[in-house]
């Protein structure tokens, strides 16, 4: 349950947003010194739901093969809306890769498109209800 410890202070009326970006592979996402498996993530989400740690949870996951963390695993009966940068068998793609300094890609298409779209002002509209 490490990583979800902050949810223990939330309650049944809270709306939670989780954004994770790093490396991934089929069935796992990577941290600098650890990994999180599909089972561990979904166990934590199910535990948090059962223990009323949120009313709704939105999870944006940017990593290669990130869809494998939710596909055919996340139950439709809990209020978790999960969006992944890739399906369970494909890479997440970099963008802003060409630059004068020879730096690696400066973003990922998933996050860059989401953030650039969020920059557009749309008054009076809710995007995730």
PDB file of N, CA, C and O in Angstrom, residues 19-48:
ATOM      1  N   UNK A  19      -1.840  11.537 -10.990  1.00  0.00           N
ATOM      2  CA  UNK A  19      -1.112  11.638 -12.259  1.00  0.00           C
ATOM      3  C   UNK A  19       0.252  11.012 -12.042  1.00  0.00           C
ATOM      4  O   UNK A  19       1.011  11.421 -11.163  1.00  0.00           O
ATOM      5  N   UNK A  20       0.555  10.004 -12.850  1.00  0.00           N
ATOM      6  CA  UNK A  20       1.839   9.319 -12.737  1.00  0.00           C
ATOM      7  C   UNK A  20       2.492   9.296 -14.101  1.00  0.00           C
ATOM      8  O   UNK A  20       1.868   8.912 -15.092  1.00  0.00           O
ATOM      9  N   UNK A  21       3.756   9.672 -14.160  1.00  0.00           N
ATOM     10  CA  UNK A  21       4.520   9.563 -15.395  1.00  0.00           C
ATOM     11  C   UNK A  21       5.910   9.024 -15.072  1.00  0.00           C
ATOM     12  O   UNK A  21       6.584   9.521 -14.167  1.00  0.00           O
ATOM     13  N   UNK A  22       6.287   7.966 -15.764  1.00  0.00           N
ATOM     14  CA  UNK A  22       7.613   7.379 -15.641  1.00  0.00           C
ATOM     15  C   UNK A  22       7.681   6.220 -16.624  1.00  0.00           C
ATOM     16  O   UNK A  22       6.931   6.186 -17.589  1.00  0.00           O
ATOM     17  N   UNK A  23       8.490   5.246 -16.339  1.00  0.00           N
ATOM     18  CA  UNK A  23       8.644   4.109 -17.244  1.00  0.00           C
ATOM     19  C   UNK A  23       7.681   2.999 -16.850  1.00  0.00           C
ATOM     20  O   UNK A  23       7.257   2.896 -15.697  1.00  0.00           O
ATOM     21  N   UNK A  24       7.368   2.159 -17.834  1.00  0.00           N
ATOM     22  CA  UNK A  24       6.506   1.026 -17.567  1.00  0.00           C
ATOM     23  C   UNK A  24       6.820  -0.120 -18.508  1.00  0.00           C
ATOM     24  O   UNK A  24       7.587   0.009 -19.460  1.00  0.00           O
ATOM     25  N   UNK A  25       6.210  -1.250 -18.218  1.00  0.00           N
ATOM     26  CA  UNK A  25       6.275  -2.444 -19.056  1.00  0.00           C
ATOM     27  C   UNK A  25       4.974  -3.190 -18.802  1.00  0.00           C
ATOM     28  O   UNK A  25       4.167  -2.773 -17.973  1.00  0.00           O
ATOM     29  N   UNK A  26       4.762  -4.272 -19.498  1.00  0.00           N
ATOM     30  CA  UNK A  26       3.526  -5.023 -19.310  1.00  0.00           C
ATOM     31  C   UNK A  26       3.408  -5.448 -17.849  1.00  0.00           C
ATOM     32  O   UNK A  26       4.285  -6.112 -17.307  1.00  0.00           O
ATOM     33  N   UNK A  27       2.350  -4.986 -17.195  1.00  0.00           N
ATOM     34  CA  UNK A  27       2.070  -5.402 -15.823  1.00  0.00           C
ATOM     35  C   UNK A  27       2.802  -4.662 -14.724  1.00  0.00           C
ATOM     36  O   UNK A  27       2.718  -5.047 -13.566  1.00  0.00           O
ATOM     37  N   UNK A  28       3.518  -3.556 -15.087  1.00  0.00           N
ATOM     38  CA  UNK A  28       4.200  -2.816 -14.022  1.00  0.00           C
ATOM     39  C   UNK A  28       4.479  -1.389 -14.452  1.00  0.00           C
ATOM     40  O   UNK A  28       4.548  -1.072 -15.631  1.00  0.00           O
ATOM     41  N   UNK A  29       4.618  -0.524 -13.445  1.00  0.00           N
ATOM     42  CA  UNK A  29       5.159   0.812 -13.652  1.00  0.00           C
ATOM     43  C   UNK A  29       6.371   0.942 -12.743  1.00  0.00           C
ATOM     44  O   UNK A  29       6.478   0.274 -11.720  1.00  0.00           O
ATOM     45  N   UNK A  30       7.285   1.797 -13.171  1.00  0.00           N
ATOM     46  CA  UNK A  30       8.593   1.844 -12.526  1.00  0.00           C
ATOM     47  C   UNK A  30       8.809   3.141 -11.769  1.00  0.00           C
ATOM     48  O   UNK A  30       8.437   4.216 -12.232  1.00  0.00           O
ATOM     49  N   UNK A  31       9.416   3.028 -10.623  1.00  0.00           N
ATOM     50  CA  UNK A  31       9.876   4.149  -9.814  1.00  0.00           C
ATOM     51  C   UNK A  31      11.402   4.095  -9.824  1.00  0.00           C
ATOM     52  O   UNK A  31      11.986   3.075 -10.199  1.00  0.00           O
ATOM     53  N   UNK A  32      12.084   5.135  -9.375  1.00  0.00           N
ATOM     54  CA  UNK A  32      13.552   5.093  -9.397  1.00  0.00           C
ATOM     55  C   UNK A  32      14.148   3.877  -8.684  1.00  0.00           C
ATOM     56  O   UNK A  32      15.143   3.328  -9.131  1.00  0.00           O
ATOM     57  N   UNK A  33      13.555   3.446  -7.572  1.00  0.00           N
ATOM     58  CA  UNK A  33      14.130   2.333  -6.819  1.00  0.00           C
ATOM     59  C   UNK A  33      13.159   1.196  -6.560  1.00  0.00           C
ATOM     60  O   UNK A  33      13.394   0.375  -5.671  1.00  0.00           O
ATOM     61  N   UNK A  34      12.053   1.150  -7.305  1.00  0.00           N
ATOM     62  CA  UNK A  34      11.042   0.134  -7.028  1.00  0.00           C
ATOM     63  C   UNK A  34      10.117   0.004  -8.233  1.00  0.00           C
ATOM     64  O   UNK A  34      10.216   0.782  -9.180  1.00  0.00           O
ATOM     65  N   UNK A  35       9.231  -0.971  -8.193  1.00  0.00           N
ATOM     66  CA  UNK A  35       8.198  -1.117  -9.216  1.00  0.00           C
ATOM     67  C   UNK A  35       6.845  -1.275  -8.522  1.00  0.00           C
ATOM     68  O   UNK A  35       6.775  -1.605  -7.335  1.00  0.00           O
ATOM     69  N   UNK A  36       5.788  -1.009  -9.274  1.00  0.00           N
ATOM     70  CA  UNK A  36       4.428  -1.240  -8.807  1.00  0.00           C
ATOM     71  C   UNK A  36       3.761  -2.141  -9.829  1.00  0.00           C
ATOM     72  O   UNK A  36       3.737  -1.814 -11.021  1.00  0.00           O
ATOM     73  N   UNK A  37       3.253  -3.276  -9.386  1.00  0.00           N
ATOM     74  CA  UNK A  37       2.634  -4.235 -10.293  1.00  0.00           C
ATOM     75  C   UNK A  37       1.151  -3.936 -10.470  1.00  0.00           C
ATOM     76  O   UNK A  37       0.538  -3.222  -9.672  1.00  0.00           O
ATOM     77  N   UNK A  38       0.590  -4.513 -11.514  1.00  0.00           N
ATOM     78  CA  UNK A  38      -0.849  -4.394 -11.761  1.00  0.00           C
ATOM     79  C   UNK A  38      -1.634  -4.839 -10.541  1.00  0.00           C
ATOM     80  O   UNK A  38      -2.562  -4.164 -10.106  1.00  0.00           O
ATOM     81  N   UNK A  39      -1.260  -5.967  -9.969  1.00  0.00           N
ATOM     82  CA  UNK A  39      -1.976  -6.489  -8.808  1.00  0.00           C
ATOM     83  C   UNK A  39      -1.901  -5.533  -7.625  1.00  0.00           C
ATOM     84  O   UNK A  39      -2.916  -5.238  -6.991  1.00  0.00           O
ATOM     85  N   UNK A  40      -0.710  -5.026  -7.326  1.00  0.00           N
ATOM     86  CA  UNK A  40      -0.561  -4.114  -6.188  1.00  0.00           C
ATOM     87  C   UNK A  40      -1.362  -2.835  -6.383  1.00  0.00           C
ATOM     88  O   UNK A  40      -2.023  -2.356  -5.458  1.00  0.00           O
ATOM     89  N   UNK A  41      -1.329  -2.268  -7.586  1.00  0.00           N
ATOM     90  CA  UNK A  41      -2.081  -1.052  -7.858  1.00  0.00           C
ATOM     91  C   UNK A  41      -3.575  -1.291  -7.701  1.00  0.00           C
ATOM     92  O   UNK A  41      -4.273  -0.542  -7.022  1.00  0.00           O
ATOM     93  N   UNK A  42      -4.068  -2.341  -8.301  1.00  0.00           N
ATOM     94  CA  UNK A  42      -5.498  -2.605  -8.243  1.00  0.00           C
ATOM     95  C   UNK A  42      -5.946  -3.041  -6.854  1.00  0.00           C
ATOM     96  O   UNK A  42      -7.060  -2.714  -6.437  1.00  0.00           O
ATOM     97  N   UNK A  43      -5.092  -3.742  -6.120  1.00  0.00           N
ATOM     98  CA  UNK A  43      -5.410  -4.048  -4.716  1.00  0.00           C
ATOM     99  C   UNK A  43      -5.570  -2.754  -3.915  1.00  0.00           C
ATOM    100  O   UNK A  43      -6.490  -2.614  -3.109  1.00  0.00           O
ATOM    101  N   UNK A  44      -4.668  -1.781  -4.148  1.00  0.00           N
ATOM    102  CA  UNK A  44      -4.735  -0.502  -3.431  1.00  0.00           C
ATOM    103  C   UNK A  44      -5.992   0.277  -3.818  1.00  0.00           C
ATOM    104  O   UNK A  44      -6.665   0.851  -2.949  1.00  0.00           O
ATOM    105  N   UNK A  45      -6.330   0.294  -5.099  1.00  0.00           N
ATOM    106  CA  UNK A  45      -7.537   0.998  -5.535  1.00  0.00           C
ATOM    107  C   UNK A  45      -8.788   0.346  -4.963  1.00  0.00           C
ATOM    108  O   UNK A  45      -9.695   1.041  -4.492  1.00  0.00           O
ATOM    109  N   UNK A  46      -8.839  -0.977  -4.983  1.00  0.00           N
ATOM    110  CA  UNK A  46      -9.995  -1.686  -4.423  1.00  0.00           C
ATOM    111  C   UNK A  46     -10.094  -1.497  -2.912  1.00  0.00           C
ATOM    112  O   UNK A  46     -11.185  -1.297  -2.373  1.00  0.00           O
ATOM    113  N   UNK A  47      -8.959  -1.540  -2.212  1.00  0.00           N
ATOM    114  CA  UNK A  47      -8.957  -1.321  -0.765  1.00  0.00           C
ATOM    115  C   UNK A  47      -9.453   0.091  -0.447  1.00  0.00           C
ATOM    116  O   UNK A  47     -10.271   0.289   0.451  1.00  0.00           O
ATOM    117  N   UNK A  48      -8.933   1.073  -1.199  1.00  0.00           N
ATOM    118  CA  UNK A  48      -9.335   2.462  -0.977  1.00  0.00           C
ATOM    119  C   UNK A  48     -10.822   2.661  -1.240  1.00  0.00           C
ATOM    120  O   UNK A  48     -11.497   3.392  -0.515  1.00  0.00           O
TER     121      UNK A  48
END
